[in-house]
Each structure stands twice: as structure tokens, then as C-alpha cells.
């Protein structure tokens, strides 16, 4: 008896192709998350950080992402400069399911601080367990430049106000002598006509 194996071969080839595609997609995802400049993390409330990319370690001053993953929740709280920020992020994520571009002051491993934009989304598994996927973008230089620009604008408004006062004062102070001079010139013209 001869069996037609065409369907089995086609199915096996499709399975191999799907496996290659999945492997390529995983490799692409790993490459992208490894090389991207934004700090990416996955946090499971009961376990702590279960994934961080290399940029996360770099931004927060760690040599290796594993150092972050091995941190307990108290140490993770120290990544926020103010505990209230961490509590507020958690509250908003739990209440609304996500946060987007929240400015937060973070602390690096060495104790230095930087401003970051944090975005995070809450996911629920079929077993009702939760995890959060998030990103942190270092905006310290941008925020510092913005603050310096605001200071310069305030100084410029102050200088403009002083200049306006000076111009008003100078024009007021010059108006009286000019009016007197014009009056004298009119008298001279009248005197010249009579002679």
C-alpha cells in the first residue's frame, strides 16, 4: 500500500518555517532590546525585576543587567529618588492600567540623580498574576537645558522691564528740556521777525 506523504511533508516544512521565523523574531527582539538606548524592564510584583535590558543597567549605573534582577524590592525602591514617586507610579498603574511619560527623579547606583520619563503598562495573565512592562528614558540633559532656558527667559523679561523703565524715564527727562528749547527757538524766531 502506497501512502501519500505530501500533506505530512508540507506540514513538516511549514512547522520548520514557523520555527525559523519565531527564532528570527526572538533574535531580532533580543538585538533591539539590547541595543536600544531606552531602559526597558519587566517587573513582577511578587518577584521583582525579571528582565532589564543593557540600557537599563547603563542608565542606572550597573555593570550588568543581572545585578538589577538580583535586587530585592527595597533596593528597587532606592532607584526612585523619592519613595512617593514609586508609590504614585504603582497607584496609577494599578488604577488606570498604565502611565505614560511621567517625569520622575531617579537615583543611580552611585547615588547621583537624573530625570527620566517613565512609561509602564500592566498586564494580567490567565492565572490572574500580573506583571508590568515599562521604559525609562533619560531626559536629564533636556530637562536641565529647559530649566536653564526658563531662567534665561526670566532674566530677559527682567532686563526688558528695566529697559522699558529706562526708556520711559529717559524720554520723560528729555521731554522737558526739549520743550524749553523749542519754546526758546520760537521766541528767537519771533524776536527776529520784529527786527
Tab-separated table of C-alpha atoms in Angstrom:
chain	number	residue	atom	x	y	z
A	1	UNK	CA	0.000	0.000	0.000
A	2	UNK	CA	1.350	3.364	-1.054
A	3	UNK	CA	0.679	6.315	1.247
A	4	UNK	CA	0.622	9.903	0.124
A	5	UNK	CA	3.060	11.734	2.400
A	6	UNK	CA	2.724	15.064	0.634
A	7	UNK	CA	0.497	16.600	3.337
A	8	UNK	CA	2.860	15.434	6.090
A	9	UNK	CA	5.887	16.837	4.272
A	10	UNK	CA	4.147	20.164	3.630
A	11	UNK	CA	3.073	20.349	7.286
A	12	UNK	CA	6.585	19.495	8.467
A	13	UNK	CA	8.064	22.172	6.173
A	14	UNK	CA	5.556	24.733	7.466
A	15	UNK	CA	6.465	23.818	11.055
A	16	UNK	CA	10.200	24.239	10.284
A	17	UNK	CA	9.488	27.586	8.584
A	18	UNK	CA	7.399	28.776	11.553
A	19	UNK	CA	10.186	27.712	13.932
A	20	UNK	CA	12.790	29.617	11.865
A	21	UNK	CA	10.538	32.694	11.787
A	22	UNK	CA	9.976	32.518	15.538
A	23	UNK	CA	13.709	32.098	16.172
A	24	UNK	CA	14.473	35.075	13.889
A	25	UNK	CA	11.837	37.207	15.626
A	26	UNK	CA	13.255	36.308	19.057
A	27	UNK	CA	16.761	37.137	17.841
A	28	UNK	CA	15.519	40.450	16.420
A	29	UNK	CA	13.714	41.270	19.666
A	30	UNK	CA	16.807	40.466	21.734
A	31	UNK	CA	19.013	42.534	19.418
A	32	UNK	CA	16.653	45.514	19.510
A	33	UNK	CA	16.174	45.479	23.284
A	34	UNK	CA	19.900	45.017	23.813
A	35	UNK	CA	20.915	47.887	21.529
A	36	UNK	CA	18.142	50.399	22.211
A	37	UNK	CA	19.042	53.420	24.349
A	38	UNK	CA	15.836	53.364	26.395
A	39	UNK	CA	15.823	51.420	29.629
A	40	UNK	CA	13.324	48.560	29.326
A	41	UNK	CA	12.100	46.448	32.206
A	42	UNK	CA	9.572	43.811	33.233
A	43	UNK	CA	8.534	43.777	36.859
A	44	UNK	CA	6.509	41.102	38.597
A	45	UNK	CA	5.231	42.427	41.941
A	46	UNK	CA	5.921	39.159	43.789
A	47	UNK	CA	9.334	38.541	42.228
A	48	UNK	CA	10.771	41.979	41.456
A	49	UNK	CA	12.540	42.690	38.194
A	50	UNK	CA	12.501	39.653	35.924
A	51	UNK	CA	14.009	41.397	32.888
A	52	UNK	CA	16.007	44.552	32.205
A	53	UNK	CA	17.925	45.383	29.069
A	54	UNK	CA	21.539	46.563	28.926
A	55	UNK	CA	20.425	50.199	28.600
A	56	UNK	CA	18.578	49.908	31.924
A	57	UNK	CA	21.758	48.739	33.620
A	58	UNK	CA	23.758	51.508	31.945
A	59	UNK	CA	21.290	54.295	32.762
A	60	UNK	CA	21.131	53.274	36.421
A	61	UNK	CA	24.890	52.710	36.711
A	62	UNK	CA	25.105	48.906	36.879
A	63	UNK	CA	27.694	46.854	35.045
A	64	UNK	CA	25.312	44.036	34.194
A	65	UNK	CA	21.515	43.623	33.969
A	66	UNK	CA	21.752	40.601	36.297
A	67	UNK	CA	22.715	42.940	39.144
A	68	UNK	CA	19.360	44.690	38.791
A	69	UNK	CA	17.402	41.437	38.531
A	70	UNK	CA	19.027	40.186	41.752
A	71	UNK	CA	17.897	43.271	43.719
A	72	UNK	CA	15.165	42.913	46.358
A	73	UNK	CA	12.155	45.235	46.360
A	74	UNK	CA	13.659	47.575	48.999
A	75	UNK	CA	16.729	48.077	46.819
A	76	UNK	CA	14.493	48.621	43.766
A	77	UNK	CA	12.647	51.345	45.686
A	78	UNK	CA	16.002	53.109	46.061
A	79	UNK	CA	16.100	53.618	42.272
A	80	UNK	CA	13.484	56.329	42.852
A	81	UNK	CA	14.876	59.460	44.485
A	82	UNK	CA	11.600	59.941	46.345
A	83	UNK	CA	9.591	56.986	47.624
A	84	UNK	CA	6.397	58.921	46.872
A	85	UNK	CA	7.193	58.759	43.149
A	86	UNK	CA	7.344	54.953	43.231
A	87	UNK	CA	4.098	54.771	45.204
A	88	UNK	CA	2.368	57.174	42.802
A	89	UNK	CA	3.577	55.240	39.738
A	90	UNK	CA	2.271	51.987	41.262
A	91	UNK	CA	-1.038	53.621	42.210
A	92	UNK	CA	-1.628	54.999	38.726
A	93	UNK	CA	-0.636	51.750	37.002
A	94	UNK	CA	-2.932	49.731	39.263
A	95	UNK	CA	-5.809	52.209	38.880
A	96	UNK	CA	-5.566	53.063	35.169
A	97	UNK	CA	-3.580	50.101	33.829
A	98	UNK	CA	-0.739	52.308	32.618
A	99	UNK	CA	1.204	55.531	32.889
A	100	UNK	CA	2.745	57.434	30.041
A	101	UNK	CA	5.761	59.761	30.092
A	102	UNK	CA	5.669	60.613	33.790
A	103	UNK	CA	8.676	62.757	34.800
A	104	UNK	CA	10.434	61.113	37.728
A	105	UNK	CA	13.659	61.858	39.539
A	106	UNK	CA	15.659	58.621	39.660
A	107	UNK	CA	18.769	57.608	41.590
A	108	UNK	CA	21.710	55.747	40.076
A	109	UNK	CA	23.652	53.066	41.860
A	110	UNK	CA	26.362	55.605	42.825
A	111	UNK	CA	23.755	57.919	44.409
A	112	UNK	CA	23.713	60.533	41.642
A	113	UNK	CA	20.310	61.525	40.304
A	114	UNK	CA	18.787	62.049	36.874
A	115	UNK	CA	15.404	62.964	35.446
A	116	UNK	CA	13.624	60.290	33.455
A	117	UNK	CA	10.355	59.757	31.631
A	118	UNK	CA	8.712	56.568	32.824
A	119	UNK	CA	6.011	54.731	30.925
A	120	UNK	CA	4.532	51.482	32.161
A	121	UNK	CA	1.644	49.161	31.326
A	122	UNK	CA	0.017	46.498	33.493
A	123	UNK	CA	-0.645	43.007	32.090
A	124	UNK	CA	-2.744	40.212	33.587
A	125	UNK	CA	-2.070	36.557	32.822
A	126	UNK	CA	-4.747	33.903	32.520
A	127	UNK	CA	-3.932	32.784	36.087
A	128	UNK	CA	-4.660	36.378	37.263
A	129	UNK	CA	-0.985	37.063	38.031
A	130	UNK	CA	0.232	40.488	36.983
A	131	UNK	CA	3.391	41.969	35.571
A	132	UNK	CA	4.403	45.413	34.378
A	133	UNK	CA	6.365	46.265	31.257
A	134	UNK	CA	7.964	49.673	31.265
A	135	UNK	CA	10.545	52.038	29.887
A	136	UNK	CA	12.641	54.832	31.338
A	137	UNK	CA	14.070	57.499	29.046
A	138	UNK	CA	16.880	59.635	30.444
A	139	UNK	CA	15.822	63.269	29.939
A	140	UNK	CA	18.229	64.812	32.427
A	141	UNK	CA	20.124	66.932	29.884
A	142	UNK	CA	16.889	68.013	28.191
A	143	UNK	CA	15.260	68.966	31.494
A	144	UNK	CA	18.392	70.792	32.670
A	145	UNK	CA	18.503	72.734	29.387
A	146	UNK	CA	14.791	73.549	29.730
A	147	UNK	CA	15.303	74.813	33.297
A	148	UNK	CA	18.276	76.937	32.175
A	149	UNK	CA	16.173	78.335	29.326
A	150	UNK	CA	13.387	79.247	31.763
A	151	UNK	CA	15.926	81.029	34.000
A	152	UNK	CA	17.334	82.916	30.990
A	153	UNK	CA	13.803	83.879	29.882
A	154	UNK	CA	13.034	85.185	33.374
A	155	UNK	CA	16.255	87.216	33.344
A	156	UNK	CA	15.435	88.507	29.857
A	157	UNK	CA	11.938	89.609	30.951
A	158	UNK	CA	13.513	91.398	33.926
A	159	UNK	CA	16.061	93.155	31.672
A	160	UNK	CA	13.286	94.123	29.220
A	161	UNK	CA	11.228	95.598	32.075
A	162	UNK	CA	14.267	97.579	33.262
A	163	UNK	CA	14.898	98.779	29.707
A	164	UNK	CA	11.248	99.863	29.378
A	165	UNK	CA	11.545	101.826	32.640
A	166	UNK	CA	14.795	103.426	31.431
A	167	UNK	CA	13.308	104.419	28.073
A	168	UNK	CA	10.233	105.882	29.770
A	169	UNK	CA	12.373	107.758	32.297
A	170	UNK	CA	14.809	108.996	29.630
A	171	UNK	CA	12.027	110.165	27.338
A	172	UNK	CA	10.295	111.894	30.246
A	173	UNK	CA	13.548	113.510	31.389
A	174	UNK	CA	14.360	114.671	27.836
A	175	UNK	CA	10.858	115.959	27.072
A	176	UNK	CA	11.031	118.934	29.479
A	177	UNK	CA	14.390	120.301	28.208
A	178	UNK	CA	13.338	119.778	24.583
A	179	UNK	CA	10.065	121.617	25.201
A	180	UNK	CA	12.027	124.502	26.773
A	181	UNK	CA	14.433	124.565	23.846
A	182	UNK	CA	11.576	124.597	21.339
A	183	UNK	CA	9.984	127.463	23.280
A	184	UNK	CA	13.241	129.441	23.174
A	185	UNK	CA	13.609	128.768	19.451
A	186	UNK	CA	10.067	130.102	18.904
A	187	UNK	CA	10.946	133.246	20.896
A	188	UNK	CA	14.070	133.730	18.802
A	189	UNK	CA	12.042	133.475	15.617
A	190	UNK	CA	9.514	135.987	16.936
A	191	UNK	CA	12.327	138.351	18.014
A	192	UNK	CA	13.969	138.087	14.570
A	193	UNK	CA	10.699	138.984	12.818
A	194	UNK	CA	10.220	142.193	14.809
A	195	UNK	CA	13.730	143.461	13.978
